CSV table of C-alpha atoms in Angstrom, one decimal:
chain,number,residue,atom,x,y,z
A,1,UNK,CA,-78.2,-23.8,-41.2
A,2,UNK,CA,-78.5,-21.9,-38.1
A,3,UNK,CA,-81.8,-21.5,-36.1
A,4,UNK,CA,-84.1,-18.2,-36.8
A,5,UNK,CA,-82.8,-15.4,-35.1
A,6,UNK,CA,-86.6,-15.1,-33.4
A,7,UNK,CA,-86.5,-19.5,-32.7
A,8,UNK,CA,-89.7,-19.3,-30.1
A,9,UNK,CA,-92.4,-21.1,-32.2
A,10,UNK,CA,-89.6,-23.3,-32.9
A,11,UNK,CA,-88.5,-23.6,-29.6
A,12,UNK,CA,-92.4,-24.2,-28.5
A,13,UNK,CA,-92.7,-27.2,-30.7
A,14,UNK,CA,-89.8,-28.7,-29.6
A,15,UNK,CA,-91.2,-28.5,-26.2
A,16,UNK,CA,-88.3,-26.1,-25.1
A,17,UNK,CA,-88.0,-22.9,-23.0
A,18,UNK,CA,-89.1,-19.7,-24.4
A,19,UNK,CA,-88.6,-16.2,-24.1
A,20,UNK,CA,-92.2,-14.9,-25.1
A,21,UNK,CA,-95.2,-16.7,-26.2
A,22,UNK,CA,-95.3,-17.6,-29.8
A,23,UNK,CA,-97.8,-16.0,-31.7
A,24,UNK,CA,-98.7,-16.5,-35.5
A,25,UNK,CA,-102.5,-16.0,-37.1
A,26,UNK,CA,-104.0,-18.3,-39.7
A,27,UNK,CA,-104.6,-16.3,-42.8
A,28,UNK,CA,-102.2,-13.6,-41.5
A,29,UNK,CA,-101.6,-12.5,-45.2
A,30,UNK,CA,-104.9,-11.9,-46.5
A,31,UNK,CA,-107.5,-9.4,-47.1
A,32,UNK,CA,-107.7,-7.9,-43.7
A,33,UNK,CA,-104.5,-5.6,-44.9
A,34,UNK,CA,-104.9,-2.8,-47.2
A,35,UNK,CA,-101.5,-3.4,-48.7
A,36,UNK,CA,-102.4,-7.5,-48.9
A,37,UNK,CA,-105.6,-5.8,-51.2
A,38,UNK,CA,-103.3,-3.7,-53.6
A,39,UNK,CA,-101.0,-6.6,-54.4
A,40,UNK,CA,-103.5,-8.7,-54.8
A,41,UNK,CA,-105.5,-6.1,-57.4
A,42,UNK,CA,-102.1,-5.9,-59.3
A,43,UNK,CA,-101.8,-9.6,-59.9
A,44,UNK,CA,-104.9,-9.5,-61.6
A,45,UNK,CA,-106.8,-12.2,-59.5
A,46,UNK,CA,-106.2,-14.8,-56.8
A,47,UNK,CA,-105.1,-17.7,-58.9
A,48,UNK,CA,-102.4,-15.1,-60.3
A,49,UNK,CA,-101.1,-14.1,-56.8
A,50,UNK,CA,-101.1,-17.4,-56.0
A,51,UNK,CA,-98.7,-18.6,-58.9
A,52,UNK,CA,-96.4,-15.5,-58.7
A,53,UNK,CA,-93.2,-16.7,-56.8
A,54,UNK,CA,-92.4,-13.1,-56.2
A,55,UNK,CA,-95.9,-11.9,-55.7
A,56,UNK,CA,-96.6,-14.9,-53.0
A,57,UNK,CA,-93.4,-13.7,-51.1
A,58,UNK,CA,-94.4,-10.2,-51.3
A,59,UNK,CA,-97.6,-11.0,-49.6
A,60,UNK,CA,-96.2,-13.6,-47.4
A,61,UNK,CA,-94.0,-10.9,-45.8
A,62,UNK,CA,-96.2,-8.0,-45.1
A,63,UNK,CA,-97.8,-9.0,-41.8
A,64,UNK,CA,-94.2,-9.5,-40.4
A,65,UNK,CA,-93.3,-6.2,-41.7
A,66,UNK,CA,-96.6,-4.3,-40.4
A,67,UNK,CA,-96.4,-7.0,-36.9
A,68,UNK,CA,-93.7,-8.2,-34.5
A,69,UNK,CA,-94.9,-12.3,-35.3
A,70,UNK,CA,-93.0,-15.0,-34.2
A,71,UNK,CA,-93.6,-17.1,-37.9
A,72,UNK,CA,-94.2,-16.7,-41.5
A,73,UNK,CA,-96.9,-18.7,-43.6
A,74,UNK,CA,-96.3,-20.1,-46.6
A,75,UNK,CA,-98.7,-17.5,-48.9
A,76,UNK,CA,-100.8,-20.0,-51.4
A,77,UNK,CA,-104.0,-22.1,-51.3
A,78,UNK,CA,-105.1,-25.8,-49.9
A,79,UNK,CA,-106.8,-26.4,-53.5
A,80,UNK,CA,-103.8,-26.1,-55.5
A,81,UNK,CA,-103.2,-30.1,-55.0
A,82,UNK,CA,-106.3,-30.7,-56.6
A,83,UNK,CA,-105.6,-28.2,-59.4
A,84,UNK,CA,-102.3,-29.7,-60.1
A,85,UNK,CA,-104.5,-33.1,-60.5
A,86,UNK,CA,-106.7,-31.4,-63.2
A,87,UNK,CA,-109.9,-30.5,-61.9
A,88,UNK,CA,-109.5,-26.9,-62.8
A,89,UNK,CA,-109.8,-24.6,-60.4
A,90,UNK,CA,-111.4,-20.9,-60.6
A,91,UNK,CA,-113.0,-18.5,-58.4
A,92,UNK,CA,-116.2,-17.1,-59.1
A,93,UNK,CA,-117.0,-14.1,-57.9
A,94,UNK,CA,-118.8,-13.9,-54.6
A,95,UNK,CA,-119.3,-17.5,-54.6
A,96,UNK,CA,-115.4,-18.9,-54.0
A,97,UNK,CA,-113.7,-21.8,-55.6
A,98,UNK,CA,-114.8,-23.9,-57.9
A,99,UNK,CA,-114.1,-26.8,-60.0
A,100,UNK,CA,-114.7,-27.2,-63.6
A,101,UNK,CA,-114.5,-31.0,-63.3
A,102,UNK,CA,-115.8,-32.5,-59.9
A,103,UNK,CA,-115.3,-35.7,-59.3
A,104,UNK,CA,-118.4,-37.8,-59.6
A,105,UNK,CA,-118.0,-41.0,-62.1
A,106,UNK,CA,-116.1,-43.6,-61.0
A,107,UNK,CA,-114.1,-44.0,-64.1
A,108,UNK,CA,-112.4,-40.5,-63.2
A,109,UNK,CA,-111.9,-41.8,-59.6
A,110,UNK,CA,-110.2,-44.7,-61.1
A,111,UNK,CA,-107.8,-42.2,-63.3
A,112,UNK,CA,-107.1,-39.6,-60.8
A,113,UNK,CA,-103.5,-39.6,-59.7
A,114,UNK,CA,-101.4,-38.0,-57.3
A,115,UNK,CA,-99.2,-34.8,-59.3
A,116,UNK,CA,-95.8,-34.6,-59.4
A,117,UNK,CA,-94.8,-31.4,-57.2
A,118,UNK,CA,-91.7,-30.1,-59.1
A,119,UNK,CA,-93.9,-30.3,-62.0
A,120,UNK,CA,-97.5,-29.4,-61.4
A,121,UNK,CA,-96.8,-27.4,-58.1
A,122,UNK,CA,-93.3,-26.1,-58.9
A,123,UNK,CA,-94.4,-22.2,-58.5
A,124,UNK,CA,-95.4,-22.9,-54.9
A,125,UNK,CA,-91.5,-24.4,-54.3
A,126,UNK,CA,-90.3,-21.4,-56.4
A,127,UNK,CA,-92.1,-19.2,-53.7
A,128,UNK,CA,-91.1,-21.3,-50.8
A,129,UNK,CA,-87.4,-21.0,-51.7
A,130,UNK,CA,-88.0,-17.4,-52.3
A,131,UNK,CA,-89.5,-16.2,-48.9
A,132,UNK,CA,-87.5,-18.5,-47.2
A,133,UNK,CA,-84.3,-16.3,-48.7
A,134,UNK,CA,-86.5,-12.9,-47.9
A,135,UNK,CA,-86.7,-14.0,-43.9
A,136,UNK,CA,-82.8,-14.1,-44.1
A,137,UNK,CA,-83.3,-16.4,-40.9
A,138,UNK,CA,-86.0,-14.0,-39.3
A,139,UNK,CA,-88.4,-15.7,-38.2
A,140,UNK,CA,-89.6,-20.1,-39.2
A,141,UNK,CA,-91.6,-20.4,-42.3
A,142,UNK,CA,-94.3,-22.8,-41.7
A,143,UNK,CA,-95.2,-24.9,-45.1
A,144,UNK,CA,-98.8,-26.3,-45.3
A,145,UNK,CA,-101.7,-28.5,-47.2
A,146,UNK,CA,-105.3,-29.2,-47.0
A,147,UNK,CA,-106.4,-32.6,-45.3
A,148,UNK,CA,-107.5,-35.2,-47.9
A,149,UNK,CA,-110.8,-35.4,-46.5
A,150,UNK,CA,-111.1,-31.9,-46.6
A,151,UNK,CA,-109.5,-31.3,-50.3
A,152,UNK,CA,-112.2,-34.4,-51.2
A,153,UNK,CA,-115.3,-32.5,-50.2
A,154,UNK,CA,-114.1,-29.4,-53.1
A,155,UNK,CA,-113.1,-31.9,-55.4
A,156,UNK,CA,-116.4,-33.5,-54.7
A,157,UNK,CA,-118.8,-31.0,-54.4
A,158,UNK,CA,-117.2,-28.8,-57.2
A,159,UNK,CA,-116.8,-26.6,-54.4
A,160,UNK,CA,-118.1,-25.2,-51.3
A,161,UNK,CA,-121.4,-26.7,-49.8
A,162,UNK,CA,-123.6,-25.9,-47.1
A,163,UNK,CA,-124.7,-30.0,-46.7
A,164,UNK,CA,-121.9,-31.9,-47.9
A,165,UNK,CA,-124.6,-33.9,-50.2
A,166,UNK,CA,-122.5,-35.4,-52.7
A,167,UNK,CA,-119.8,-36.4,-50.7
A,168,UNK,CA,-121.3,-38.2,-47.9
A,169,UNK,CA,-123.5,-39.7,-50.5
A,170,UNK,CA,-120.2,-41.3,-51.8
A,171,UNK,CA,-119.3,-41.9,-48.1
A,172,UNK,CA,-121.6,-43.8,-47.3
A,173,UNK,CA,-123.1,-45.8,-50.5
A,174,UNK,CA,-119.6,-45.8,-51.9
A,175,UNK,CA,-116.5,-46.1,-49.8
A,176,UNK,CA,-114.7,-47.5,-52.1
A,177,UNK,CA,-114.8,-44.9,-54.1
A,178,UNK,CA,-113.9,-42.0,-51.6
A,179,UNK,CA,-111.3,-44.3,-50.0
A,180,UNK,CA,-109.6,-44.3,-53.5
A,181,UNK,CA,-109.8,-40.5,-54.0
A,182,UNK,CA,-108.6,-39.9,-49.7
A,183,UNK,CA,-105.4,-42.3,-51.0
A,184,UNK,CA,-104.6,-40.7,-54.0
A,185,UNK,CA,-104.7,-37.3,-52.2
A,186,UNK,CA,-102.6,-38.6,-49.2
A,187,UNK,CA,-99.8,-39.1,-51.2
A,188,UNK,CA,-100.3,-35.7,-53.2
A,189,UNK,CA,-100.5,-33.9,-50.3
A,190,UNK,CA,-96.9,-36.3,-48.5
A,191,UNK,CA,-95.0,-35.4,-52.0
A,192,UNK,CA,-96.0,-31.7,-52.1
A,193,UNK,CA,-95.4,-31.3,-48.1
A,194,UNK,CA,-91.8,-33.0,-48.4
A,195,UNK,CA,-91.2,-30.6,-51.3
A,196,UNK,CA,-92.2,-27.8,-49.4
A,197,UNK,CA,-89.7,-28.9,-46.6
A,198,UNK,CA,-86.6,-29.6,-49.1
A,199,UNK,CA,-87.4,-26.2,-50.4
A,200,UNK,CA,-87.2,-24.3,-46.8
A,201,UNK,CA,-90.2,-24.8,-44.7
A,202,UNK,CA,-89.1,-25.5,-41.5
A,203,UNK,CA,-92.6,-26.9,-39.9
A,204,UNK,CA,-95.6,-27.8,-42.2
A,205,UNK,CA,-99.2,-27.9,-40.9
A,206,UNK,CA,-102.5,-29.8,-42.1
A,207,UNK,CA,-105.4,-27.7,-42.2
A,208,UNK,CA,-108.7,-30.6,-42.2
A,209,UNK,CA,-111.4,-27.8,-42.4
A,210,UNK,CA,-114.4,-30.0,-42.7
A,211,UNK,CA,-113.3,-33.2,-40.4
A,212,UNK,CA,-115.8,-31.5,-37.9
A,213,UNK,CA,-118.2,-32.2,-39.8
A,214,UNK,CA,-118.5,-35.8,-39.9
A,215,UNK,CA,-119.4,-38.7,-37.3
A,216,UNK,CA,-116.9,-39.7,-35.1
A,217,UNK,CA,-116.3,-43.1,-36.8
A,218,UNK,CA,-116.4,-41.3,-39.9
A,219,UNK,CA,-114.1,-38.7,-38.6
A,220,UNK,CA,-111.5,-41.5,-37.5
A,221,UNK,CA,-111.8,-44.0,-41.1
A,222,UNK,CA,-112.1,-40.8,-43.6
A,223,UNK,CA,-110.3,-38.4,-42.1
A,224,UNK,CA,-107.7,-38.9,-39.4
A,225,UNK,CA,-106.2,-42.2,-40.9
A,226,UNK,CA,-105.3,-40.5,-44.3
A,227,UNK,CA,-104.0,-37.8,-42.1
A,228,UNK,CA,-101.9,-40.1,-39.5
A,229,UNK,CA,-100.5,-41.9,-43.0
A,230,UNK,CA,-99.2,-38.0,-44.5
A,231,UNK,CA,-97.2,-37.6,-41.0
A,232,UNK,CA,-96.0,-40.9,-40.7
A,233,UNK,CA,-94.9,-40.5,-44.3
A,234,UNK,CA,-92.9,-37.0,-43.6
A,235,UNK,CA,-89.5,-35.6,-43.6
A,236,UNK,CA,-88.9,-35.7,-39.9
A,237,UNK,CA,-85.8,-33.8,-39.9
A,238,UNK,CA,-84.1,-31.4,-42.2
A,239,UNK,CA,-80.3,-29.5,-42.3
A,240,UNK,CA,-79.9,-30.7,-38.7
A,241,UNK,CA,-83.6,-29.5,-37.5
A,242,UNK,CA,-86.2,-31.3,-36.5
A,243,UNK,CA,-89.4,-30.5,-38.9
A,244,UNK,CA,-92.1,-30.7,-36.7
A,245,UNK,CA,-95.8,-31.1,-38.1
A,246,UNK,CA,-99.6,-29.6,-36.6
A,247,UNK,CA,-102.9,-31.1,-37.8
A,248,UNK,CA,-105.6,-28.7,-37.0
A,249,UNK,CA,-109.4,-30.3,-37.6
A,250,UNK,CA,-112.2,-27.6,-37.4
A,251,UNK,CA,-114.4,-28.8,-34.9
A,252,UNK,CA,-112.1,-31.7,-34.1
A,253,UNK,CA,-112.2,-31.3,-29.7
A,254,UNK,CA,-114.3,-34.1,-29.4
A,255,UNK,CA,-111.1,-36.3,-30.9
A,256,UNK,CA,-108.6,-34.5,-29.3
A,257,UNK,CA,-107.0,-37.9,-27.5
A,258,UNK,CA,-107.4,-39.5,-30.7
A,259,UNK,CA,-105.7,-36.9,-33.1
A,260,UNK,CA,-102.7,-36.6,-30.6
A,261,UNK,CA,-102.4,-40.1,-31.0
A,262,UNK,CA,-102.1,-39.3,-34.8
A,263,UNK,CA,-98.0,-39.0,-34.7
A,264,UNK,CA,-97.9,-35.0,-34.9
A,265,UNK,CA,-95.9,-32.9,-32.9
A,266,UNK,CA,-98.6,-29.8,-32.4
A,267,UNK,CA,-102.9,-30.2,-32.7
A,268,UNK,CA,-104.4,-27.1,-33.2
A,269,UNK,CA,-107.6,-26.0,-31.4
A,270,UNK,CA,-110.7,-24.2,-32.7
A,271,UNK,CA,-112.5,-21.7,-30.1
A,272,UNK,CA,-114.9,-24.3,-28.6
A,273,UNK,CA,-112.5,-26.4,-27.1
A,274,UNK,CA,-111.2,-24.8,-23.6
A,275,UNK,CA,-107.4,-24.7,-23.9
A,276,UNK,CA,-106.5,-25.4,-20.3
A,277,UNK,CA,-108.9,-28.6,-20.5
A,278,UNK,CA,-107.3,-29.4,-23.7
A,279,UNK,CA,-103.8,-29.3,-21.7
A,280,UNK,CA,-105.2,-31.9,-19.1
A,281,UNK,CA,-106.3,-34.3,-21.8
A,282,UNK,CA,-103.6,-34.6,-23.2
A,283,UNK,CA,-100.9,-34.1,-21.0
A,284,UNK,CA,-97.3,-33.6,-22.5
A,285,UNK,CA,-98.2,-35.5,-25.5
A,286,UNK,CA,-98.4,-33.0,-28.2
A,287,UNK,CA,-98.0,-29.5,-28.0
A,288,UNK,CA,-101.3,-27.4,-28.2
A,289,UNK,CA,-101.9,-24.1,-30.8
A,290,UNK,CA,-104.5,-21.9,-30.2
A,291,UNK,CA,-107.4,-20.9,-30.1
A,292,UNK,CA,-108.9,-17.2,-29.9
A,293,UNK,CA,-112.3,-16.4,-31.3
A,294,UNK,CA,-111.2,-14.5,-34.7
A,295,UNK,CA,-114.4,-12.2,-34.0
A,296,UNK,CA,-112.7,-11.3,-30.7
A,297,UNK,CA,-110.3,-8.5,-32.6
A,298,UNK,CA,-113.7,-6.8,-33.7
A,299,UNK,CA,-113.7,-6.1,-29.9
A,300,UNK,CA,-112.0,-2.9,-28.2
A,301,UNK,CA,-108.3,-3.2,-28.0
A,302,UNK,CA,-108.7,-3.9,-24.0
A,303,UNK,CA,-111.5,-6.5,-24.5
A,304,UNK,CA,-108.7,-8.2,-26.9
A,305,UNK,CA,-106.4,-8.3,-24.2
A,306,UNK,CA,-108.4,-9.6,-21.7
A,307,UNK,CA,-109.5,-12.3,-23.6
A,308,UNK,CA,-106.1,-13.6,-24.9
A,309,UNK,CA,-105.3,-13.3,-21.1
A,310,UNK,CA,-108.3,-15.9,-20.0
A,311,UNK,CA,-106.8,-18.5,-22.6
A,312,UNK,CA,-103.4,-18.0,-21.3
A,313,UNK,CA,-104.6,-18.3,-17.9
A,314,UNK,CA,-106.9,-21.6,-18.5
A,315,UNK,CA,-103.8,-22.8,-20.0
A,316,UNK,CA,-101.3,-22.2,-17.1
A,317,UNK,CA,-103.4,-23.3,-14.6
A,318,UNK,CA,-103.9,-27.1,-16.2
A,319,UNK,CA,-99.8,-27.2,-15.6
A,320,UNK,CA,-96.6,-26.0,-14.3
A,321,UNK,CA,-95.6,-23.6,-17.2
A,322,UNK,CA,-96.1,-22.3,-20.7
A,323,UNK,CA,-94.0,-24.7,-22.2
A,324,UNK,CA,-95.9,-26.3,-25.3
A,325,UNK,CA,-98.4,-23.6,-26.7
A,326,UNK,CA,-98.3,-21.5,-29.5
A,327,UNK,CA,-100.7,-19.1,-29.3
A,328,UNK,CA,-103.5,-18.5,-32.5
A,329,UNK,CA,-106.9,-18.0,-33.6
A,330,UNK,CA,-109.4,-20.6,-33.6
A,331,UNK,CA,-110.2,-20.1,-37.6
A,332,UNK,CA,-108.5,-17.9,-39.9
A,333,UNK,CA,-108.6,-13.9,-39.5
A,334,UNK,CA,-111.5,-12.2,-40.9
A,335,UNK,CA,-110.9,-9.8,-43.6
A,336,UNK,CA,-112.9,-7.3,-42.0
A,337,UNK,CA,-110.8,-7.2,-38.5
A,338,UNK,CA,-109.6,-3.9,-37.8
A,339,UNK,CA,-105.6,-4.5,-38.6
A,340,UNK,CA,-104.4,-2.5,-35.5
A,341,UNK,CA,-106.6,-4.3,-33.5
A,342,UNK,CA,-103.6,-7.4,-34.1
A,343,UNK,CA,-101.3,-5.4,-32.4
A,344,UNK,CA,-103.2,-5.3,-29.1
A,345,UNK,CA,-103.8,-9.2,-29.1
A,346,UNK,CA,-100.0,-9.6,-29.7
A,347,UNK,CA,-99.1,-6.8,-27.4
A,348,UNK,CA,-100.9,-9.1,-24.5
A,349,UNK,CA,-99.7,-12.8,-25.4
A,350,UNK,CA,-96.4,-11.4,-25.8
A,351,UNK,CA,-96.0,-9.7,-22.6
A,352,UNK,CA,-97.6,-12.5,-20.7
A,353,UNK,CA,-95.1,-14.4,-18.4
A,354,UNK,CA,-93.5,-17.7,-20.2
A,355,UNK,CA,-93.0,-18.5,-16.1
């Protein structure tokens, strides 16, 4: 199959020329957009939207219909995986996920087991072939998963948490235990990301929200070695393409050197980490993606600009071009941004010179 007709964020992870800066956001389709909000209101609740192939596409499409982006997200959650393995997932009002059964006793450590994607996750393939047919070779569709470490604090904690109690409890008086629920996930999350990819995702991405939060030996045993297994474990090419893969850790800078290590293609970069430093540490090794304040766009439309500017300049001075970046937010958008304020941040990276 031929290359999108719009190939930069492609063409930027391939380490190739481009014609403008790529530019995608993280939680592009979400609750920032009015239309995102009535969809959303007639699937009855998230969990529904979520398992509607043609809802999911229909959301999946409308910031590239309202916005001039260089890449479509997949439109579904990282906590489906642990759904599909039982621990029954629901959203409580004003409080977020949750999990009916957290996992706490070892003997349901011992039984958990890694789903079957074309069984248990077969709505989020139905989607993925879906909006992949709905581009009609528009733009990439990028496929992506929660970390294991990351999945394991929800299933853990039954959901969000402030202290990360229970599961750096297990982490440290039991290992074993969180070692075996990090493996099982690993190869949940390698299944359902090569089934995303045979189904039309033509680069997945890792999101590890909650690496940042532990030690940095922890970081490197709990988190990053379950991740470097999942890319080393990857479709590396598909129809003729290469399928390139980005691991983004929240509060990951301090690893940097070690997560480019990790086998992935792209790392992507929260707001602490300059991105022009970020270039000089790790050379041409991996591509970098990145890494805007998302409370920037509550600034004027010229304060946007200006800012997307600095982190284009900090990255061009730490080399020769602007091969390797893809430009981003350093978190996902906030649902309360201002949705024309996107197009002044896109307006700027996109008319900065790739030269």
């Amino acid at each position: 199959m031929p290359r999108p007709r719009n190939d930069n964020f492609l063409r930027a992870l391939y380490r190739q020329p481009v014609t403008r800066i790529p530019l995608w956001l993280m939680r592009q389709a979400g609750r920032y957009l009015p239309e995102y909000c009535e969809t959303r209101k007639r699937a009855g609740d998230f969990l529904a939207l979520c398992k509607s192939a043609d809802l999911a596409c229909e959301v999946t499409l409308q910031p590239l219909a309202r916005y001039d982006l260089d890449a479509a997200i997949l439109f579904s959650d990282i906590l489906t995986v642990p759904d599909a393995m039982g621990l029954g997932l629901y959203f409580e009002t004003g409080e977020g996920p949750r999990f009916l059964r957290p996992l706490r006793e070892e003997l349901a450590i011992n039984d958990l087991c890694a789903p079957d994607p074309y069984d248990r996750l077969a709505y989020v393939l139905d989607a993925t072939r879906a909006i992949r047919k709905a581009l009609d070779n528009s733009v990439p569709l990028i496929g992506f998963a929660g970390s294991p470490y990351t999945l394991a604090c929800y299933m853990v904690e039954g959901g969000g948490s402030k202290d990360f109690r229970h599961i750096k409890t297990m982490l440290y008086a039991r290992p074993d235990l969180l070692h075996r629920i990090l493996d099982v996930t690993s190869q949940a999350v390698t299944a359902y990301l090569n089934a995303q990819i045979e189904n039309g995702a033509q680069a997945v991405m890792l999101f590890d929200t909650w690496g940042g939060s532990l030690s940095g030996a922890a970081y490197r045993e709990f988190s990053l070695a379950y991740m470097r297994k999942i890319v080393a474990g990857l479709h590396k090419e598909r129809e003729g393409e290469k399928i390139p893969a980005i691991l983004f850790t929240k509060g990951g800078g301090l690893w940097l050197e070690s997560i480019a290590e990790s086998g992935c293609d792209a790392v992507g970069l929260d707001w602490t980490v300059d991105l022009g430093d970020a270039r000089r540490r790790v050379g041409d090794k991996v591509v970098l993606q990145g890494n805007l304040d998302p409370n920037v766009l509550f600034a004027p439309p010229e304060i946007i600009a200006r800012e997307a500017e600095k982190i284009l300049a900090s990255y061009q001075a730490a080399g020769d071009d602007m091969t390797g970046l893809v430009f981003n937010l350093g978190h996902g958008i906030s649902q309360f941004t201002p949705p024309e304020h996107v197009c002044a941040l896109l307006k700027a990276v996109h008319a900065y010179p790739t030269r």
